Amino acid sequence: MDQRIVEQFRDAIGPEAVLTEPVQLVTYECDALPHLRSMPDVVLLPRSAADVQKIVRICDREGVPFVARGHGTGLSGGALPVAGGVVITLAKLNRVLEIDIPNRRVTVEPGVTNLEITRQVAPHGYYYAPDPSSQQVCSLGGNVAENSGGAHCLKYGFTVHHILAVEAVLPNGELVQIGSPLADAPGPDVLGLLVGSEGTLAVVTKVVVRILRKPESVQTLLAAFNSTSEAGAAVSEIIAAGIVPAAVEMMDAVAIEAAEAAVHPNFPPADTILIVELDGPSAEVAELFGIVEATCRNAGATRIEVAQDEAQRGRIWKGRKAAFAAMGRISPNYYVQDGVVPRTKLPEVMARIRQLAEREGIRIGNVFHAGDGNLHPLICYDERIEGQSALAERVAGEILIYCVEAGGSITGEHGVGADKKEFMPRMFSEDSLDVMQSVRDALDPKRLCNPGKVLPTPRLCGEVPGPYREHPIERAGLGERF
Amino acid sequence: MSVSEALRPGTAEDAIDGVVPLRVALPESPEDLARVLADASRERQLTVLRGGGSKIGWGRVADRIDLVIGTARLGRLVAHRYGDMTVTAQAGMPLATLNRHLFEHRQHLPVESAFEDATVGGIIATNDAGPMRHRFGTPRDLLIGVTLAMTDGRLVTAGGTVVKNVAGYDLGKLVSGSHGTLAVIVDATFKLLPLPLASMTLVGSYVDGVALARDVAALHGSQVELTSFDVYAANGRWVLLMRMASSPAATEAQAAEARRLLSSAPTVLSGDEEAALWGEQIRAPWLEGGTVLRLSWLPSNLPAVIALLARLQSRGCRVAAFAGRTMGAGLLRLEGEDSTVLAAVGDLRAAGEVGHVVILRANRRVKEQIDVWGPSTGAIEVGRVLKRKFDPQNILNAGRGPI
Ligand SMILES: Cc1cc2nc3c(=O)[nH]c(=O)nc-3n(C[C@H](O)[C@H](O)[C@H](O)COP(=O)(O)OP(=O)(O)OC[C@H]3O[C@@H](n4cnc5c(N)ncnc54)[C@H](O)[C@@H]3O)c2cc1C
């Protein structure tokens, strides 16, 4: 990058906030999808919204592409740097600005971690509901950009349902307030558009979130089944009975084996296990939990374990959450795919995935949010064997196609990013993508704001999702991948 | 029917704020609708979109309306995937009809409207909701996919039919609250909820708002999970309506807990009586004449809002009805001379206790003297930038809508 521009950044936000040394830059080369890498020219560490604004103004004037980055835990290459561009890291905007318990609102800067909000409001009996498993480390800015979900989004919704307002810098450098701590702001829901736009429309500098009262009671059970379709039937019955569980998670035999090898949760031997959690007022949980138990039994559960205390509940969740990282115990490499199918299509799509695994001679484990049909197939391979990486890539892509054919989506929570943009035409017509592009062009006519993400670029067709590599966060035991 | 047959001259019945549209189009298919819209854009015809017409008067007064495009003939239920708890319906389907279909599988779209004719498209375009928003949010929170007709004649989609999906820009959110200014909503897909197994409503009566606000605060800090919540004041009577809906024993237990927190014994309603009460309650702010405003506040400010209403009243503006839906949003019906109403709106907009004061219903004279939408916001500025792309000829609800 032109030294003259680098000097402008130094003048604007201070020389110590401008990183240009390769050893400093290498950390920012990729997010948690490490097979997509690109070295940024410059990394900028603003400390305030005003700093962000100054940076974006320089980028706008000089035609420099910029990529916002939270804590780099994204799984779709959303924060992948752009050649010749800068990375704007929001890590230093990490203050909790206001906690308003009576109005159940918290205002934070984007670099605050997801769990920090809950940590700060827990003493008052409140929590922040969206709970991605990376919550100890991922940033609120990243959550807003990805519209992140968590195990409990079946009942509580995604990030978009819990954000009241943001302050953001538009690609032209203008600082805007979108949304309001008060309800019913007039006009189109621009906030709803920004949430989930993967950092392509603005850089978020402040977030107002809604917090919830901690539920009075939580109950969790684990049920073992002889087949995925029986477990799937149990889920359908529970939901048809008018019950909306806080979480419904499913694991198949491969995933159970991996979890057992890694953290020994003592899961019963089974083809499929189902974890169901209810929360809410004690009387409601007590009454509905009995129905859930009976439903699982009637659907053919061979064994049911009800968590008797927090420790047992913790063990069940540990087994579930460890399943991903645990794949490393049974396979040298693996892909984590993220796709969605309508819940009733789960058995059909699972059968297709099994056939695919048999046909290609590859092992695929399945751990997923069964309540909302969000699949996370784990595709096992060994990169040392020639052709296996390519095969795994092809299989991962094929599964996405099954999801779309079943009426689902190519991503339920990890985002499109740089990774899946070439799959977008499978879900949306050319006209639809063109209109999405026009939204982007309206706000970012110079195409400088996180370019090359979300919407397909014709020249790169045939790209496939990348292999799984353990993220430092997982290695450090700070979070497991959902 | 050909496109031209579906086009008729406007009549007095089609008038909006006294402005009779030149023509009314009632296309029968999404493709026809898109064609009519593209023609209108090419010919720069000022176009108003109409669902059931129940909220068509919301907005500024138009100088002229060339065309009304109605969705009355696009009222098909596209698919109720009851196993997946999602539904796709065309924009012109009345909300009430939709919920009747869903009832067959004991499901519902938990959105209420004061208006019998409210359609799927209309509730999205206005993002209007009733007291159940306390638990389930507004239409934008339940919307998971849309088909839109763009002014250039293209039919496009965003979102999908699954409840969890982050692929692409959420254009469904963008058109929520857009009041027909960006594109035509052709069909919409929602996530659904099961009908509750049991339901019960408590009604507390109060001599003044202060006592009511104390009970509201007690409930707000408790573990009582209400499905609907409504504060209502009219003719010097204050009532608090609380609905709990869950499993039978849980509903009882919740009601008992709420009763324990309230300062005086509430009336208990269930079954048909309960349903009738809520129906009335939702319609109440709209029933008689007067100016209806929408406004919002921070929940902790309720006592201050109540005091503010008393001040308005003492200045000669009759506060005919106040309906506080959920903990911080509601409707206000004012009666009085135009000048008094205008002054009251001005006072409310200047007051720190409330925000987003929007005039939903008023006579033409009032609407001509004050901006119904109120001061601009960051979202409205961004909305305008997007509108230039979506509607380059500026035909859609031009001048009337919020952007
Ligand atoms: C172990 C592990 C487990 C995970 N579990 C889940 C899960 O359960 N559910 C889930 O949904 N996701 C999960 N993720 C994915 C990831 O954690 C989320 O997408 C998270 O929201 C990313 O936050 P981040 O701060 O790391 O963002 P980054 O990776 O730094 O950035 C992600 C995207 O957000 C944009 N961005 C970041 N900050 C801003 C800002 N201030 N303004 C504008 N754009 C911005 C970036 O440009 C990029 O496009 C997991 C990831 C890992 C590694």
Tab-separated table of C-alpha atoms in Angstrom, chain A residues 333 360-362 381-392 394:
chain	number	residue	atom	x	y	z
A	333	ASN	CA	-9.011	-34.276	9.521
A	360	GLU	CA	-17.769	-42.413	-1.331
A	361	GLY	CA	-16.272	-44.615	1.384
A	362	ILE	CA	-15.992	-41.713	3.800
A	381	TYR	CA	-10.827	-37.698	5.981
A	382	ASP	CA	-7.078	-37.990	6.016
A	383	GLU	CA	-5.285	-35.317	4.060
A	384	ARG	CA	-2.173	-37.499	3.837
A	385	ILE	CA	-4.025	-39.882	1.561
A	386	GLU	CA	-4.027	-38.512	-1.930
A	387	GLY	CA	-7.346	-37.295	-3.214
A	388	GLN	CA	-9.071	-37.441	0.182
A	389	SER	CA	-9.115	-33.666	0.746
A	390	ALA	CA	-10.683	-33.151	-2.623
A	391	LEU	CA	-13.172	-35.936	-1.988
A	392	ALA	CA	-14.152	-34.483	1.377
A	394	ARG	CA	-16.867	-32.568	-2.858
